[in-house]
PDB file of C-alpha atoms in Angstrom:
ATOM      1  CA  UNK A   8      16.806-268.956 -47.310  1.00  0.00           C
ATOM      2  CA  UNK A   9      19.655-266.855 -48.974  1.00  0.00           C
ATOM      3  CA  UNK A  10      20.281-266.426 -52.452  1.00  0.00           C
ATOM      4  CA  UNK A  11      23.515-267.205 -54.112  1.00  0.00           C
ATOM      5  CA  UNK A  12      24.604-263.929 -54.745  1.00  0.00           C
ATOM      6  CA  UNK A  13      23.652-263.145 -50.551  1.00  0.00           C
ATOM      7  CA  UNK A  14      25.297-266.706 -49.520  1.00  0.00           C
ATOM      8  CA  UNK A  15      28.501-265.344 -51.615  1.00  0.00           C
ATOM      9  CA  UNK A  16      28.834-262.483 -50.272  1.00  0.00           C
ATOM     10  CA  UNK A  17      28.546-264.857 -46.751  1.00  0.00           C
ATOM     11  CA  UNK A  18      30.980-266.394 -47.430  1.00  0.00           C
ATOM     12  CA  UNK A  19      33.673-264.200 -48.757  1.00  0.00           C
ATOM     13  CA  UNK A  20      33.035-262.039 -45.621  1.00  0.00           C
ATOM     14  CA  UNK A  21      32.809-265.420 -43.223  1.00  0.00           C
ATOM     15  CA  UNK A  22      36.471-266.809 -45.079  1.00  0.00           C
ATOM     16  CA  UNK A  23      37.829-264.375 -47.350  1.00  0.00           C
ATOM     17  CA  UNK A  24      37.378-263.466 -50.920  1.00  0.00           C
ATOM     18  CA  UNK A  25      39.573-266.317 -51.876  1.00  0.00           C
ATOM     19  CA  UNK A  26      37.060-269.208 -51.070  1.00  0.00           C
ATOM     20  CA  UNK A  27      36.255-270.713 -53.711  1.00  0.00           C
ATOM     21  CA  UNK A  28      32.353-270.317 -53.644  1.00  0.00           C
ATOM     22  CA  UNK A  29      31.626-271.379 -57.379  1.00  0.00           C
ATOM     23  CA  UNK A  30      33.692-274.409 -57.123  1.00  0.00           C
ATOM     24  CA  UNK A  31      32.333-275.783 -53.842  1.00  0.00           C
ATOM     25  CA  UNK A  32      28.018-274.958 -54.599  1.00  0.00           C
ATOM     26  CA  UNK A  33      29.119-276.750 -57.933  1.00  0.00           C
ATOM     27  CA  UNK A  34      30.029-279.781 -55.817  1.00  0.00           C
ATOM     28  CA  UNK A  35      26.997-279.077 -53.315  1.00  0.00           C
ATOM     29  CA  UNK A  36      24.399-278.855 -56.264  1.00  0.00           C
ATOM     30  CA  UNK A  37      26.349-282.303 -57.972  1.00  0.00           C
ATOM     31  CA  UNK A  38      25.969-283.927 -54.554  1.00  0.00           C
ATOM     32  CA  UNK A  39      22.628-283.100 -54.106  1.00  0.00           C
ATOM     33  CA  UNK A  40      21.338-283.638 -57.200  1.00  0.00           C
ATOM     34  CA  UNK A  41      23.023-287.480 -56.960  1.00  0.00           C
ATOM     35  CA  UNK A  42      21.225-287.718 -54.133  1.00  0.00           C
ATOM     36  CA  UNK A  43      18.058-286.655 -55.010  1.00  0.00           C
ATOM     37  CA  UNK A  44      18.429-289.099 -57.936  1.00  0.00           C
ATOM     38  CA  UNK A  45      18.805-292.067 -56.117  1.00  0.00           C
ATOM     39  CA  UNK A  46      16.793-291.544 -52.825  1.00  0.00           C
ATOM     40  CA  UNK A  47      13.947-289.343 -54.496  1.00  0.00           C
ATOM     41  CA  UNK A  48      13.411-285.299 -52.699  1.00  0.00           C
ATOM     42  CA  UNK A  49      12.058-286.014 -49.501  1.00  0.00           C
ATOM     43  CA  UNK A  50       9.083-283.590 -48.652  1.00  0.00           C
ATOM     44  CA  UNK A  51       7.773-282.572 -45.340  1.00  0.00           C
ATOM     45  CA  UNK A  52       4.701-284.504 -43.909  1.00  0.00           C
ATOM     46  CA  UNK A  53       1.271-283.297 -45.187  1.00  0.00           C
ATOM     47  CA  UNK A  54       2.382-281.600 -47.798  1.00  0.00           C
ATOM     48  CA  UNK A  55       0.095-283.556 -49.871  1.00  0.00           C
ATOM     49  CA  UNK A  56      -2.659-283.789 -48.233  1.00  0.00           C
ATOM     50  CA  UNK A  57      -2.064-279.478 -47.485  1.00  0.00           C
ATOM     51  CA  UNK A  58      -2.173-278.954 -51.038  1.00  0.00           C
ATOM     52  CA  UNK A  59      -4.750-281.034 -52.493  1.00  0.00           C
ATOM     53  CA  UNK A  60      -7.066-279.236 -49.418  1.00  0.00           C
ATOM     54  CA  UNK A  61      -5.653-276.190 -50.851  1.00  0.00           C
ATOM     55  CA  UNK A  62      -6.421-276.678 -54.328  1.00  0.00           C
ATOM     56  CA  UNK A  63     -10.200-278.335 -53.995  1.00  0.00           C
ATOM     57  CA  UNK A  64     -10.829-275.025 -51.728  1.00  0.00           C
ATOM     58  CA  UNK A  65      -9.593-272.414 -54.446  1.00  0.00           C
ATOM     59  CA  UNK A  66      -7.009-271.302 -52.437  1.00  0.00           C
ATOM     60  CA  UNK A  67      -4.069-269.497 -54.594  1.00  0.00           C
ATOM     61  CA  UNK A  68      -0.812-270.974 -53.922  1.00  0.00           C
ATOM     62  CA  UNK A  69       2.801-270.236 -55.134  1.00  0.00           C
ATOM     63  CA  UNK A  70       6.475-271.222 -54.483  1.00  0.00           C
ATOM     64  CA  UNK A  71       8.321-268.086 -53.251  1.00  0.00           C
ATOM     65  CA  UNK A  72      12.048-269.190 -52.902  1.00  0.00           C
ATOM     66  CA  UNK A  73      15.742-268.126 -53.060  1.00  0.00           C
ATOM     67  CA  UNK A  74      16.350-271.106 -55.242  1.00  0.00           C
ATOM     68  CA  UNK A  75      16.981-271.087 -59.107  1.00  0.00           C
ATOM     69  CA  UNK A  76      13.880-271.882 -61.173  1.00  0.00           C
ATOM     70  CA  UNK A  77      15.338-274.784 -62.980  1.00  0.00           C
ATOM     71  CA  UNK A  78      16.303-276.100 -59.567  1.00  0.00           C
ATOM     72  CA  UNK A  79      13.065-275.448 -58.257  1.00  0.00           C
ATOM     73  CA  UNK A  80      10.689-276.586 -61.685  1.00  0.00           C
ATOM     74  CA  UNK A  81      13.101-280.189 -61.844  1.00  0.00           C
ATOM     75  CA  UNK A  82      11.987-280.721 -57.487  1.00  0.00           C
ATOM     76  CA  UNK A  83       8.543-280.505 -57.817  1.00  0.00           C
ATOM     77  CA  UNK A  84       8.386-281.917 -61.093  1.00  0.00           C
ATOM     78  CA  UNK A  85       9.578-284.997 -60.186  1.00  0.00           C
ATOM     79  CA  UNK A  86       7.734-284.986 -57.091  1.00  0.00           C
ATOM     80  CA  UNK A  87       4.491-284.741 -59.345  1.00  0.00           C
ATOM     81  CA  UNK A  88       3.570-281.004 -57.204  1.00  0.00           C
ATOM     82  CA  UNK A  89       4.234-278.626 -59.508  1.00  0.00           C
ATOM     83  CA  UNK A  90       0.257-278.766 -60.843  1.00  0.00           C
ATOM     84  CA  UNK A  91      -0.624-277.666 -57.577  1.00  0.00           C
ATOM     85  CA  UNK A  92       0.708-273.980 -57.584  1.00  0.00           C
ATOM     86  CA  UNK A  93      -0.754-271.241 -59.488  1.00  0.00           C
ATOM     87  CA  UNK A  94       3.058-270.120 -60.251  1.00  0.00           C
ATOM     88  CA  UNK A  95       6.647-269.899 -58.863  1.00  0.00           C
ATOM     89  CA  UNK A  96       8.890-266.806 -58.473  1.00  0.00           C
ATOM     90  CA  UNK A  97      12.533-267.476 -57.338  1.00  0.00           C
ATOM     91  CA  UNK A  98      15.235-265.144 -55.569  1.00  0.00           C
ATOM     92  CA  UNK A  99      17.400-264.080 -59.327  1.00  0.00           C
ATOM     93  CA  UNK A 100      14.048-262.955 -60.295  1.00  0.00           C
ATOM     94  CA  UNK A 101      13.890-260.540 -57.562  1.00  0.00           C
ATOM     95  CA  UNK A 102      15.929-257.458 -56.462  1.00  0.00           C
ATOM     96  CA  UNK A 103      16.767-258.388 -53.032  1.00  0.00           C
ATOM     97  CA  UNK A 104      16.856-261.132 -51.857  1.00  0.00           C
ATOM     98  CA  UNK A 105      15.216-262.835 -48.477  1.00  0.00           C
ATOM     99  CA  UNK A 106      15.127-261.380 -45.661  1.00  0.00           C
ATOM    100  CA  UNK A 107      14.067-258.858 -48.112  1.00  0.00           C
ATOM    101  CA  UNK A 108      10.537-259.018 -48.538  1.00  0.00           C
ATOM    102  CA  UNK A 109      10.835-258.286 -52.880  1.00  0.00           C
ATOM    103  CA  UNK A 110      10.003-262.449 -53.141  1.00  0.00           C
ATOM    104  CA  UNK A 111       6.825-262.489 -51.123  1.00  0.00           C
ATOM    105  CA  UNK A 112       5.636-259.037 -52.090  1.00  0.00           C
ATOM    106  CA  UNK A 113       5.930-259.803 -55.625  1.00  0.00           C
ATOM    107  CA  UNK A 114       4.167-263.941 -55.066  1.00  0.00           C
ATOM    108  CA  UNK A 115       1.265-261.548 -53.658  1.00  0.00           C
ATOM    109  CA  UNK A 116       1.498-258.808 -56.911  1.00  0.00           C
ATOM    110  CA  UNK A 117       1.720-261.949 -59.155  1.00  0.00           C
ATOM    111  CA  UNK A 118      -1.527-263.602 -57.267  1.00  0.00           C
ATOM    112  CA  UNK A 119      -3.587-260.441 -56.907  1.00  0.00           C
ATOM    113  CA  UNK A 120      -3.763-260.432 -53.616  1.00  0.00           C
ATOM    114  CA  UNK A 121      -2.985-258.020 -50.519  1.00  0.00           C
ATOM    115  CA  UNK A 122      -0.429-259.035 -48.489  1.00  0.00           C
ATOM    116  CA  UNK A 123      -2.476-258.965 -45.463  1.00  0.00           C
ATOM    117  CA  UNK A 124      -4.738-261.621 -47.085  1.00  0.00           C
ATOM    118  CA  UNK A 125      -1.683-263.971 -47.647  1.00  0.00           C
ATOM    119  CA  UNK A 126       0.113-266.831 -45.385  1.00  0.00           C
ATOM    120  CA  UNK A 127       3.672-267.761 -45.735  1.00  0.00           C
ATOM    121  CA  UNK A 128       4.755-270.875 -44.709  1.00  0.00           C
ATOM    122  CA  UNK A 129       8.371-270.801 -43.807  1.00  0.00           C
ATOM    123  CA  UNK A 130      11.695-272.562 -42.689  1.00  0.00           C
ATOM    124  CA  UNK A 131      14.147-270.413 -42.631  1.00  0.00           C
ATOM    125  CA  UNK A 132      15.392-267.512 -40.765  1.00  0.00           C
ATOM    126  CA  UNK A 133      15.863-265.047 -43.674  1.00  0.00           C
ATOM    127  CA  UNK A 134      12.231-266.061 -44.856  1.00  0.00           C
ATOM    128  CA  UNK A 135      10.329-265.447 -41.614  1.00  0.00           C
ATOM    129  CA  UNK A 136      12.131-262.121 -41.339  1.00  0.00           C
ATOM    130  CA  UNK A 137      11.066-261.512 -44.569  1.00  0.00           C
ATOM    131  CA  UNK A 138       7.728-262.156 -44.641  1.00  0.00           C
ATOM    132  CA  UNK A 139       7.373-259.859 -41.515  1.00  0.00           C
ATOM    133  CA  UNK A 140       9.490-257.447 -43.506  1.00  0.00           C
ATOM    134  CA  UNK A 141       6.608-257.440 -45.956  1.00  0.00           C
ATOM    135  CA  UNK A 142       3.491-257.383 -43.691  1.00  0.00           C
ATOM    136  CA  UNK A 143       2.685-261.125 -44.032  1.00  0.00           C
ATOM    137  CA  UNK A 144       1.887-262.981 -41.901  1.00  0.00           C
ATOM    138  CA  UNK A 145       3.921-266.199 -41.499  1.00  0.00           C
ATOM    139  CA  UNK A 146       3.485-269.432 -40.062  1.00  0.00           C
ATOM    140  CA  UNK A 147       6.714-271.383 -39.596  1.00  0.00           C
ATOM    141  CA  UNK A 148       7.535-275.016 -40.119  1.00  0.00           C
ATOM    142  CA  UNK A 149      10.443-275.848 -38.968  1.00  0.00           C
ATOM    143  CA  UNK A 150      13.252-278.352 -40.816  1.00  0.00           C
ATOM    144  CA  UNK A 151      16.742-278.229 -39.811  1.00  0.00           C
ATOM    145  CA  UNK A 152      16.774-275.463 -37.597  1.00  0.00           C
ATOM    146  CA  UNK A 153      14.873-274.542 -34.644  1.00  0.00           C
ATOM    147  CA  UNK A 154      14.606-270.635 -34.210  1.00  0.00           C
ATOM    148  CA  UNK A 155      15.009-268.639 -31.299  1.00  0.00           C
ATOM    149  CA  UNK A 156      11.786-266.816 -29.066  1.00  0.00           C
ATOM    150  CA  UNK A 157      12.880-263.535 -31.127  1.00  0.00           C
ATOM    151  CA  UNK A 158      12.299-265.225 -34.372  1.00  0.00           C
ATOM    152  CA  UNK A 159       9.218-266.922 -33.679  1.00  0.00           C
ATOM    153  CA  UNK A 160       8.026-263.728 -31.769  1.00  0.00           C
ATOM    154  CA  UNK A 161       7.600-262.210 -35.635  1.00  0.00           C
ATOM    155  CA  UNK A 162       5.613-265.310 -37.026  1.00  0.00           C
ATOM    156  CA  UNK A 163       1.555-265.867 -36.030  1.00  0.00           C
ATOM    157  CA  UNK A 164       2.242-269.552 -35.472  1.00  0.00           C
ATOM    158  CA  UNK A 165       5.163-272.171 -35.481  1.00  0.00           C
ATOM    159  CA  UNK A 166       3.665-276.033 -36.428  1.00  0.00           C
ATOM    160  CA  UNK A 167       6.652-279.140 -36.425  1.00  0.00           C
ATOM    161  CA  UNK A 168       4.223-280.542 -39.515  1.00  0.00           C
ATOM    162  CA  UNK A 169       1.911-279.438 -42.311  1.00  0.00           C
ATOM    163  CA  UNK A 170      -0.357-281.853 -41.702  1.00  0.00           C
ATOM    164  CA  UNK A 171      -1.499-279.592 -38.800  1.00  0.00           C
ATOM    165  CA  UNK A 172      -2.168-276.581 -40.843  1.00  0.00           C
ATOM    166  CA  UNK A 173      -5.522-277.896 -42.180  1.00  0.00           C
ATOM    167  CA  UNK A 174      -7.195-277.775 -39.108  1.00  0.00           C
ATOM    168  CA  UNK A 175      -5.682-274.148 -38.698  1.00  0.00           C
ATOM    169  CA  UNK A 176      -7.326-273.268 -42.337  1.00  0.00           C
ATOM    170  CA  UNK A 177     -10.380-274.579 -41.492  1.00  0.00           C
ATOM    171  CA  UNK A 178     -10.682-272.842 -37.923  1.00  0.00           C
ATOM    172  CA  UNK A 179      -9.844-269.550 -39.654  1.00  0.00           C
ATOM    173  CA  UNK A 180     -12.419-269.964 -42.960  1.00  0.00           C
ATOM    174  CA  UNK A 181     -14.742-270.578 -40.355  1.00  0.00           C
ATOM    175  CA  UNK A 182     -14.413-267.304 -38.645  1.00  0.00           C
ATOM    176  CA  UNK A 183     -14.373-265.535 -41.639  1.00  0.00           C
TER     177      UNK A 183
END
């Protein structure tokens, strides 16, 4: 949830301004990238089915990420989801970076819409924080990383799958 200018600043303060940060997300992004070639990008259960519900309901929907957009555009390209956002903004297009809020506010400037009226559906630390940062409110998902009480004190819901958030959608257009 960092961008790379954030993570290398991390990292020089974490091991000293000598690590060689450049050379080693080179070898990250190569072994990545090899990976995602031969095993495909895994993506989180329900996503599918989330969006499609998304889409046939007019719901606006954007990728709001620290990533690079080339990055970013080649993932859900091959994954045959880009069609399903209305657009993508990415962390170098923003002043600060997550746990900023500058991604999300500007997802919600770009989508004309208040950031009261938006959801966030996040991962990561730094994106939670953000989002609450911003006035969003944010449900998270979690991958890798399980978050502490504080964390998940800040977001309006935590879910282990997307296929869950439907229901959720639906119980909320329904009071609305």
């Amino acid at each position: 949830g960092r961008t790379m200018k954030a993570t290398r600043e991390a990292m020089y303060k974490q091991y000293g301004n000598d690590f060689p940060i450049d050379e080693t997300a080179q070898k990250v992004h190569a072994l990545m990238d090899e990976r995602f070639a031969r095993e495909g990008v895994p993506l989180k259960d329900g996503l599918v089915e989330l969006l499609t519900y998304l889409k046939e309901h007019n719901y606006k929907t954007m990728i709001a990420t620290s990533s690079a957009r080339d990055r970013v555009n080649a993932l859900l390209t091959k994954n045959g989801i880009l069609n399903y956002f209305d657009d993508v903004i990415c962390g170098n297009e923003v002043e600060h970076g997550k746990p900023a809020p500058d991604v999300f506010l500007n997802a919600c400037q770009k989508l004309n819409v208040q950031p009261s009226e938006a959801l966030v559906l996040e991962d990561s630390k730094n994106g939670i924080l953000a989002a609450h940062a911003g006035n969003i409110p944010v449900i998270c998902i979690p991958d890798l990383i399980h978050h502490s009480k504080d964390i998940l004190d800040l977001t309006v819901g935590c879910y282990d799958s997307l296929d869950q958030l439907i229901d959720v959608i639906v119980k909320k257009d329904d009071k609305a």
